[in-house]
Coordinates of C-alpha atoms and ligand atoms in Angstrom, one line a residue:
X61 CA -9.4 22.2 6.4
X62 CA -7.5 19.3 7.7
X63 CA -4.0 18.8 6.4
X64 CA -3.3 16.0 3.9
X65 CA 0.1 14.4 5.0
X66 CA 1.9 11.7 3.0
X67 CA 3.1 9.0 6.1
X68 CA 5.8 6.6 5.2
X69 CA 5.9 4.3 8.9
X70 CA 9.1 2.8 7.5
X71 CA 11.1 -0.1 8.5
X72 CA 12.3 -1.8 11.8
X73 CA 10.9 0.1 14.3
X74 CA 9.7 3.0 12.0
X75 CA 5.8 1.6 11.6
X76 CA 6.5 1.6 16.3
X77 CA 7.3 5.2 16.5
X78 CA 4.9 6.3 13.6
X79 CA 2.0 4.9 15.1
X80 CA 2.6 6.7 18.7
X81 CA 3.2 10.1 16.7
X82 CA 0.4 9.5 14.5
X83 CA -1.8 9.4 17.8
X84 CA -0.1 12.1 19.3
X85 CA -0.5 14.8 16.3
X86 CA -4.6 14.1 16.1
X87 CA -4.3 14.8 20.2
X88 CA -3.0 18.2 19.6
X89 CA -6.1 18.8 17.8
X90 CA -4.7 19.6 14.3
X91 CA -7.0 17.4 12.0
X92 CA -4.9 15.4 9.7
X93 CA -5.9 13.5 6.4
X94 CA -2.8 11.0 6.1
X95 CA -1.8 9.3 2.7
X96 CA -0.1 5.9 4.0
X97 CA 2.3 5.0 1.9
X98 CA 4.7 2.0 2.4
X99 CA 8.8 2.5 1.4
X100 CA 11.2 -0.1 3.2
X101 CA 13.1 -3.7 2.8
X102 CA 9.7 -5.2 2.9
X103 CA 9.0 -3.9 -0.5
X104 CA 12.2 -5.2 -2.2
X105 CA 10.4 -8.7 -3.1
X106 CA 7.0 -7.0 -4.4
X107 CA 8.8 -3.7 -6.1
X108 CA 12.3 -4.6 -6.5
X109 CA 13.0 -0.7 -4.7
X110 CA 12.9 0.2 -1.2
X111 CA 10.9 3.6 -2.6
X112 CA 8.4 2.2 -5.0
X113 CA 7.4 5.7 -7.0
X114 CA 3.9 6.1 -5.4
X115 CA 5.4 7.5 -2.4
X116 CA 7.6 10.0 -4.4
X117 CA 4.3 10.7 -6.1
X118 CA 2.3 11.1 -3.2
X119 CA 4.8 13.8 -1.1
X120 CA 4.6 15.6 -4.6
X121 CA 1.4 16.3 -4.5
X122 CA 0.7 16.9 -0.2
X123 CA 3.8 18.6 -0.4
X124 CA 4.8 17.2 3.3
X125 CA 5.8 14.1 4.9
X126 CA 6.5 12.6 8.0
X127 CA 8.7 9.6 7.8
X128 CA 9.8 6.9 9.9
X129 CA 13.8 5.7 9.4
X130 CA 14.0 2.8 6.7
X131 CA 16.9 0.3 6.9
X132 CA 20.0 1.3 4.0
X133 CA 22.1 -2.4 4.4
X134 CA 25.6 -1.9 4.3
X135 CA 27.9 -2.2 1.4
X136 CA 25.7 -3.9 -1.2
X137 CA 22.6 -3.6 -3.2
X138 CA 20.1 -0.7 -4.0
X139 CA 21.0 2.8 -2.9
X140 CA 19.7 4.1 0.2
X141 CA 15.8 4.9 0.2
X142 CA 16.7 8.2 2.2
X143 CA 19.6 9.6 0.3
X144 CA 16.9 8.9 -2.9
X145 CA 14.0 10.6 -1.4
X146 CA 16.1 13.8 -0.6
X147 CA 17.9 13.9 -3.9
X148 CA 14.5 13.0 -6.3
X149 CA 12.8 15.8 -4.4
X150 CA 15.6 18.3 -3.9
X151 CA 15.3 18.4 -0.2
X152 CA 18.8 20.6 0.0
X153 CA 18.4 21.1 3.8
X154 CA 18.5 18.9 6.7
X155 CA 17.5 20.9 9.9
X156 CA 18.1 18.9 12.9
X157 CA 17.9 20.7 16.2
X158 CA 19.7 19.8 19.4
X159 CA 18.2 21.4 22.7
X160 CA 18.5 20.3 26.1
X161 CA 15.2 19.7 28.0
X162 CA 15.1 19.6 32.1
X163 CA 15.4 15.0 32.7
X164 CA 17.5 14.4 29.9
X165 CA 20.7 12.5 31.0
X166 CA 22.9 14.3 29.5
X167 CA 26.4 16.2 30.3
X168 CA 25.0 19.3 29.6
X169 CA 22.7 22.4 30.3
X170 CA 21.6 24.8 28.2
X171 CA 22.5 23.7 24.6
X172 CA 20.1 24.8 21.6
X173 CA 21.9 24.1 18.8
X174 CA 20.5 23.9 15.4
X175 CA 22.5 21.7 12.5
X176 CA 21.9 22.9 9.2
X177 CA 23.6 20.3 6.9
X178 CA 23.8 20.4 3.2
X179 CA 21.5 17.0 1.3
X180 CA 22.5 16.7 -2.0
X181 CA 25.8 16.7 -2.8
X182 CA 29.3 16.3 -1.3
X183 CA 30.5 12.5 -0.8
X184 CA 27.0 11.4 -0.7
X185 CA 26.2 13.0 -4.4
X186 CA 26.3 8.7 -5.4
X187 CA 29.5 9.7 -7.7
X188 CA 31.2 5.8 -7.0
X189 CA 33.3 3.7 -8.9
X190 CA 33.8 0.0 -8.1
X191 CA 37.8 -1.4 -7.4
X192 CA 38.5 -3.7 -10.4
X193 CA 35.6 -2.3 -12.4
X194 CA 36.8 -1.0 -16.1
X195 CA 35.4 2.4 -15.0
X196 CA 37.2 2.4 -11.7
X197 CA 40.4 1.6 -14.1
X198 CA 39.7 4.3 -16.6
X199 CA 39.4 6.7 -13.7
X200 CA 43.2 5.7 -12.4
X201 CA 44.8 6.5 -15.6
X202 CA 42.7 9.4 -15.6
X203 CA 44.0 10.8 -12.2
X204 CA 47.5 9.4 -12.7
X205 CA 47.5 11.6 -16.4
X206 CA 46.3 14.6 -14.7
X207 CA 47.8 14.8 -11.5
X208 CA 50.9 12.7 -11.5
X209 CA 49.3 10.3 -8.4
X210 CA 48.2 6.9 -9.9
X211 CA 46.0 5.4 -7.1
X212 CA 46.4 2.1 -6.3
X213 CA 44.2 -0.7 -8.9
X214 CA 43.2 -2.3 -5.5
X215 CA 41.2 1.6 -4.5
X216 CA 37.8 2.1 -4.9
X217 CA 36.8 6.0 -5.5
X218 CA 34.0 8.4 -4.2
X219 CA 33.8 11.8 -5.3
X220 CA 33.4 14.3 -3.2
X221 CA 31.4 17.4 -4.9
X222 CA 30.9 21.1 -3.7
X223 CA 29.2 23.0 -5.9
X224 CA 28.9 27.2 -6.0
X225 CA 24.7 26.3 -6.0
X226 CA 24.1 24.1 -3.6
X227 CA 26.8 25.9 -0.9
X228 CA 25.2 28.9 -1.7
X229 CA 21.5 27.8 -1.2
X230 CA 22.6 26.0 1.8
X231 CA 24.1 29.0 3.9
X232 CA 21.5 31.3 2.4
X233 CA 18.7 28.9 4.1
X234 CA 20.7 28.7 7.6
X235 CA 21.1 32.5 7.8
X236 CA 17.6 32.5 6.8
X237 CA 16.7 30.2 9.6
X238 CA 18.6 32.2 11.9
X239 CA 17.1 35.1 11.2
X240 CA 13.5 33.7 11.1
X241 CA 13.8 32.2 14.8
X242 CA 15.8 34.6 16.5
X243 CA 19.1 33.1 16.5
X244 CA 22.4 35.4 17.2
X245 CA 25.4 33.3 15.3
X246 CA 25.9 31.3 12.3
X247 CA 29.6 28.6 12.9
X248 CA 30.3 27.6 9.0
X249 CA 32.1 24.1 9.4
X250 CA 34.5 22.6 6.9
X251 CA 38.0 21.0 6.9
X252 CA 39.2 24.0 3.5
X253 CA 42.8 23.5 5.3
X254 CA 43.1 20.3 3.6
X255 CA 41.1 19.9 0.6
X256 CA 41.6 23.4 -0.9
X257 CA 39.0 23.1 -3.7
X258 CA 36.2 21.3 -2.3
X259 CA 35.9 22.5 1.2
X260 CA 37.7 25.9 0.6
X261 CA 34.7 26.2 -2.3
X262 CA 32.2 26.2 0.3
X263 CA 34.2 28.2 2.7
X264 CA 34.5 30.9 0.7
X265 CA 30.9 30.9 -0.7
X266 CA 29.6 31.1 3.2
X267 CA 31.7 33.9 3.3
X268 CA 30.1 35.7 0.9
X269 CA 26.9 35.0 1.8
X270 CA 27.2 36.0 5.3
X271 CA 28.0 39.7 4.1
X272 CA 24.1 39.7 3.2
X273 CA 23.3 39.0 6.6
X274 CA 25.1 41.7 8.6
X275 CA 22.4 41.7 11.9
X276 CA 23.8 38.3 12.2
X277 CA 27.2 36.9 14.0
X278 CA 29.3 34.5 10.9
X279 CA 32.3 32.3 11.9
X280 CA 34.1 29.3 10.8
X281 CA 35.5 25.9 12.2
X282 CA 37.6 23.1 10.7
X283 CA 35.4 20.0 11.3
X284 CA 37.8 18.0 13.9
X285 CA 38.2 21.4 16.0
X286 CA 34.3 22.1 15.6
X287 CA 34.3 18.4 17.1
X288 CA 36.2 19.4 20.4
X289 CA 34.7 22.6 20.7
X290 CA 31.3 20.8 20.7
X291 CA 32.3 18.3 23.3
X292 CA 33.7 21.1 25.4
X293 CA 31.9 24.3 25.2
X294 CA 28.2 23.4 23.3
X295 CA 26.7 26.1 25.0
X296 CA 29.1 28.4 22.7
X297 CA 27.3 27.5 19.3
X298 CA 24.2 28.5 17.6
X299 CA 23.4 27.6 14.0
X300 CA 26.0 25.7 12.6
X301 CA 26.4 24.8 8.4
X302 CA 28.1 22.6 7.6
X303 CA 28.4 20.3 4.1
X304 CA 26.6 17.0 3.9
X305 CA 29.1 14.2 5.5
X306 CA 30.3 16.6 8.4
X307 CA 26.8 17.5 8.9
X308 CA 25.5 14.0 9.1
X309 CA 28.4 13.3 11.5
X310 CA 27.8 16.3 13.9
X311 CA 24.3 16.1 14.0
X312 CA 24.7 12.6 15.7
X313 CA 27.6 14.3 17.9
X314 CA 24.7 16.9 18.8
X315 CA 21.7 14.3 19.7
X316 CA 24.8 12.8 22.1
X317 CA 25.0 15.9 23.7
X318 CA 21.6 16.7 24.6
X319 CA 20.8 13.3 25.8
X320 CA 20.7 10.6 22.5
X321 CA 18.9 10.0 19.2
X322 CA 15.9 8.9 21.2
X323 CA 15.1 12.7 21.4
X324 CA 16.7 13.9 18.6
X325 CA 14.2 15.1 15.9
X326 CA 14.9 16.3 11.9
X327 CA 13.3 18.1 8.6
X328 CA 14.6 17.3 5.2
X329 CA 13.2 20.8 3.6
X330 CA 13.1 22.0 -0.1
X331 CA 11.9 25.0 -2.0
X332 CA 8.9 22.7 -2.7
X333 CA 8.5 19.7 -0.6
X334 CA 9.4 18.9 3.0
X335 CA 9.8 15.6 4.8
X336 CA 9.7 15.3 8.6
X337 CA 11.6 12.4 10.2
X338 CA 13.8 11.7 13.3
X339 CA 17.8 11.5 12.8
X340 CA 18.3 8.1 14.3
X341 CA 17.5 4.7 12.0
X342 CA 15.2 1.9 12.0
X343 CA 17.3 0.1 14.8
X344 CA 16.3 -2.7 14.0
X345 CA 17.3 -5.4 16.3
X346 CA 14.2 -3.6 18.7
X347 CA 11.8 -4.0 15.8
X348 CA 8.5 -5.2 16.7
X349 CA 9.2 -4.9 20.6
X350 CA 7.3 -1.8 21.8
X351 CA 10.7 -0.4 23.3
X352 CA 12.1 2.2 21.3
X353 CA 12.0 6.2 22.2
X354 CA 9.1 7.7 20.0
X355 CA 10.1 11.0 20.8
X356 CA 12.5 11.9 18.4
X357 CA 9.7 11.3 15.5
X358 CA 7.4 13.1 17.7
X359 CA 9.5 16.1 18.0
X360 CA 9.7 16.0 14.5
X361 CA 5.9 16.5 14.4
X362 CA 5.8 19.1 15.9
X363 CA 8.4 20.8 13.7
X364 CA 5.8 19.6 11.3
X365 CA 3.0 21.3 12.5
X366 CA 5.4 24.7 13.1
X367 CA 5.7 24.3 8.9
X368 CA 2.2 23.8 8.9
X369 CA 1.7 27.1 10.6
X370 CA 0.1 25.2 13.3
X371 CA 2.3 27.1 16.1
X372 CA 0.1 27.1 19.2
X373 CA -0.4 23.1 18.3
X374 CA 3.5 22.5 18.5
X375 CA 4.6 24.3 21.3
X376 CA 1.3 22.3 23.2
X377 CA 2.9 19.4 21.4
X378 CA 6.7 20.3 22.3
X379 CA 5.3 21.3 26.2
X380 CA 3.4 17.9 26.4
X381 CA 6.6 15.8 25.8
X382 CA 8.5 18.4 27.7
X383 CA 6.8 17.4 30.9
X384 CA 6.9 13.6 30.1
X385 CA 10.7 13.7 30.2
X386 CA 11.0 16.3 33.0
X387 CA 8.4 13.2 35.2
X388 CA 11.3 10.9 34.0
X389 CA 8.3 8.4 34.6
X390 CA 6.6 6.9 31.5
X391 CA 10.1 7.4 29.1
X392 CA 11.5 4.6 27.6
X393 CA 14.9 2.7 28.7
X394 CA 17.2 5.1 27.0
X395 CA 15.8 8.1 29.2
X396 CA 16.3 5.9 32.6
X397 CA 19.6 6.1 34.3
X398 CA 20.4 2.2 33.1
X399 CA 19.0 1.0 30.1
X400 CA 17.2 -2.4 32.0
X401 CA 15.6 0.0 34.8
X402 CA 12.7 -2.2 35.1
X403 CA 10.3 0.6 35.4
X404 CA 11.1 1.9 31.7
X405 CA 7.6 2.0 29.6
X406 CA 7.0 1.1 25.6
X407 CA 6.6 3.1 22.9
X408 CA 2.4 3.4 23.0
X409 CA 2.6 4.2 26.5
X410 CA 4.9 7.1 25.8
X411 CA 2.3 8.3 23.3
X412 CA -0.2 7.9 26.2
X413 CA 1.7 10.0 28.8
X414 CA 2.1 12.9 26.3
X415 CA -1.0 12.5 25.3
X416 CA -2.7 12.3 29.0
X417 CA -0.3 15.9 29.2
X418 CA -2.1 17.4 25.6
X419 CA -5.3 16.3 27.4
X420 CA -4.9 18.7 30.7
X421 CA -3.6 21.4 28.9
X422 CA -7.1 21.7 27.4
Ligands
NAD297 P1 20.1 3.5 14.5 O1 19.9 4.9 14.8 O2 19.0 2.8 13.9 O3 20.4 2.8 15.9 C1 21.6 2.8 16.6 C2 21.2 2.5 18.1 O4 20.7 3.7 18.7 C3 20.2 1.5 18.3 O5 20.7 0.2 18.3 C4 19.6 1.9 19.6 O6 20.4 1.5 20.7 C5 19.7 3.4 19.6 N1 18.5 4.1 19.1 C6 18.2 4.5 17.9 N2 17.0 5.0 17.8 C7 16.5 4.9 19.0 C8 15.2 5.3 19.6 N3 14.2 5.9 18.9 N4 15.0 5.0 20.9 C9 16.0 4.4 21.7 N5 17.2 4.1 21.2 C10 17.4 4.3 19.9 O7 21.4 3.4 13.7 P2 22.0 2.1 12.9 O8 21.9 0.9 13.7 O9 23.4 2.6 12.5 O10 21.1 2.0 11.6 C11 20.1 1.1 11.4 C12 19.6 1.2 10.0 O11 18.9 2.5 9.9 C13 20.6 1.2 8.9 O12 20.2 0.5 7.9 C14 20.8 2.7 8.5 O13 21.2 2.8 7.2 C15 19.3 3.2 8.7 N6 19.2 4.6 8.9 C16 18.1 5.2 8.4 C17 17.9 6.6 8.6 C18 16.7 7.2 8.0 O14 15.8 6.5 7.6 N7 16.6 8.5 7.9 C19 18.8 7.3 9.3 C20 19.9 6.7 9.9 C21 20.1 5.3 9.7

């Protein structure tokens, strides 16, 4: 039975990288039936959303997605397509892995870290109120009543929320995780030394998870330590969990370390749905050039195809791209030692090299 796959290509140089990964999943021999379905700027005009509901629809009924990045401009208009799509479909975990691979440029050896960051909640739970706005007003005498602090009437406000649930769920899924793929150590990461309630709420909830987990090592970081500890010593950490903002921030850290976003692939995963995607955006200044690094998204295939219980398929997969980066010869300019090394290839002729690599492994 082929799999039925909802594919969103995306903005900028989403529709690029989709395409190549597209090709490069049917090469692994895994037959796919994919439900296109079109979520970016380009459907403001027509839909007056960048996620028209038929692609919410369609991931509810296949279940799985793999999505290219779509563009979330800055400071104005309709809330992000991405932070919608996880929060409609309770996609609580964002698993981004960060592993070294023999070519990569990067500082280090030996990393394999895994990010485990929390989706739904936390500064990005869309709590936001407006400076000058009558709610924005109500909320500083509101503060100022309760607290004694009356923030300035020039402030804007965004609430952070930690909830019992959703640290809970979070922790219990990267212990999980851990356990499932024979990891050794689990690094909790919050700031709890500062804001007592918040972060100390999910400090303390990881705690008490972890004692379910004995077979498995628990610690904890403050963020900005975790951040020099990372930079210093990667090769030191394992699963880390961490809430959403501090997640989103270290899983970028993490792609640096192993080499860039170009390689660094993600899984948005709920109790019911999942949605594959890489962790860098649409870039879109390279849109429509043939230039980006396809094999972030392609990575995230193949964690695709592992949650598809198409194993043998993904590590070909993982193996294929493996030995295009170790060549170091048809990668794109972000994997050569300057980025305008003449000899750096496109996007479809990275698919071609990994696929050429699938091909002899037959
Ligand atoms: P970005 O990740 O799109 O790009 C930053 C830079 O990283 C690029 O200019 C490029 O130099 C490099 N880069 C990114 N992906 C690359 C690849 N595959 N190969 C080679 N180089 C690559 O970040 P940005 O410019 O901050 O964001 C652009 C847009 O994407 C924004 O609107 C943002 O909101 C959105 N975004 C979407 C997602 C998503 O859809 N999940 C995630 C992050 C950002």
């Amino acid at each position: 039975m082929p799999h039925v796959v909802t594919l969103i290509p995306g903005d900028g140089t989403g529709p690029e990288i989709t395409e190549a990964t597209r090709r490069v999943l049917e090469a692994t021999g895994v037959e796919f039936v994919w439900d296109m379905r079109r979520a970016g700027l380009a459907m403001v005009e027509a839909y007056g959303t960048v996620l028209p509901d038929d692609v919410i629809e369609s991931i509810k009924r296949n279940k799985v997605a793999l999505k290219g990045p779509i563009t979330t401009p800055v400071g104005k208009g309709f809330r992000s397509a991405n932070v919608t799509l996880r929060k409609t479909l309770d996609l609580y975990a964002n698993l981004r892995p960060a592993k070294t691979y023999p070519g990569l440029r990067s500082r280090y050896e030996n990393i394999h870290l895994t990010i485990v960051r929390e989706n739904t909640e936390d500064l990005y739970a869309g709590i936001e109120f407006q400076r000058g706005t009558p709610e924005q007003e109500e909320m500083i005498d509101m503060i100022a009543r309760m607290t004694g602090i009356r923030p300035g009437s020039d402030s804007a406000m965004s609430i952070k929320l930690i909830s019992v649930k959703a640290s809970r769920r979070i922790v219990k899924f990267a212990f999980d995780y851990a356990r499932a793929n024979g990891h050794r150590k689990v690094t909790a990461v919050h700031k709890a030394n500062i804001m007592k309630c918040s972060d100390g709420l999910f400090l303390s909830t990881a705690h008490e998870v972890a004692k379910e987990y004995p077979d498995i090592q628990f610690e904890d970081r403050i963020v900005d330590n975790m951040c020099m500890q990372l930079v210093q010593k990667p090769e030191m950490y394992d699963v880390l969990v961490l809430p959403n903002l501090y997640g989103d921030i270290i899983s970028d850290l993490s792609a640096g370390l192993i080499g860039g976003l170009g390689v660094a692939p993600g899984a948005n995963i709920g109790s019911q749905y999942a949605v594959f995607e890489p962790v860098h955006g649409s870039a879109p200044k390279y849109a429509g050039q043939n230039k980006v690094n396809p094999m972030a998204m392609m990575f995230s295939g193949a964690m695709m195809l592992r949650h598809l219980c198409e194993r043998a398929a993904a590590e070909r997969l993982e193996k294929a791209i493996a030995q295009v980066i170790a060549e170091g010869k048809y990668v794109t300019y972000d994997l050569k030692p300057r980025p305008d090394d003449p000899t750096a290839v496109g996007t479809s002729q990275v698919a071609d090299a990994v696929i050429e690599k699938l091909r002899m492994m037959q």
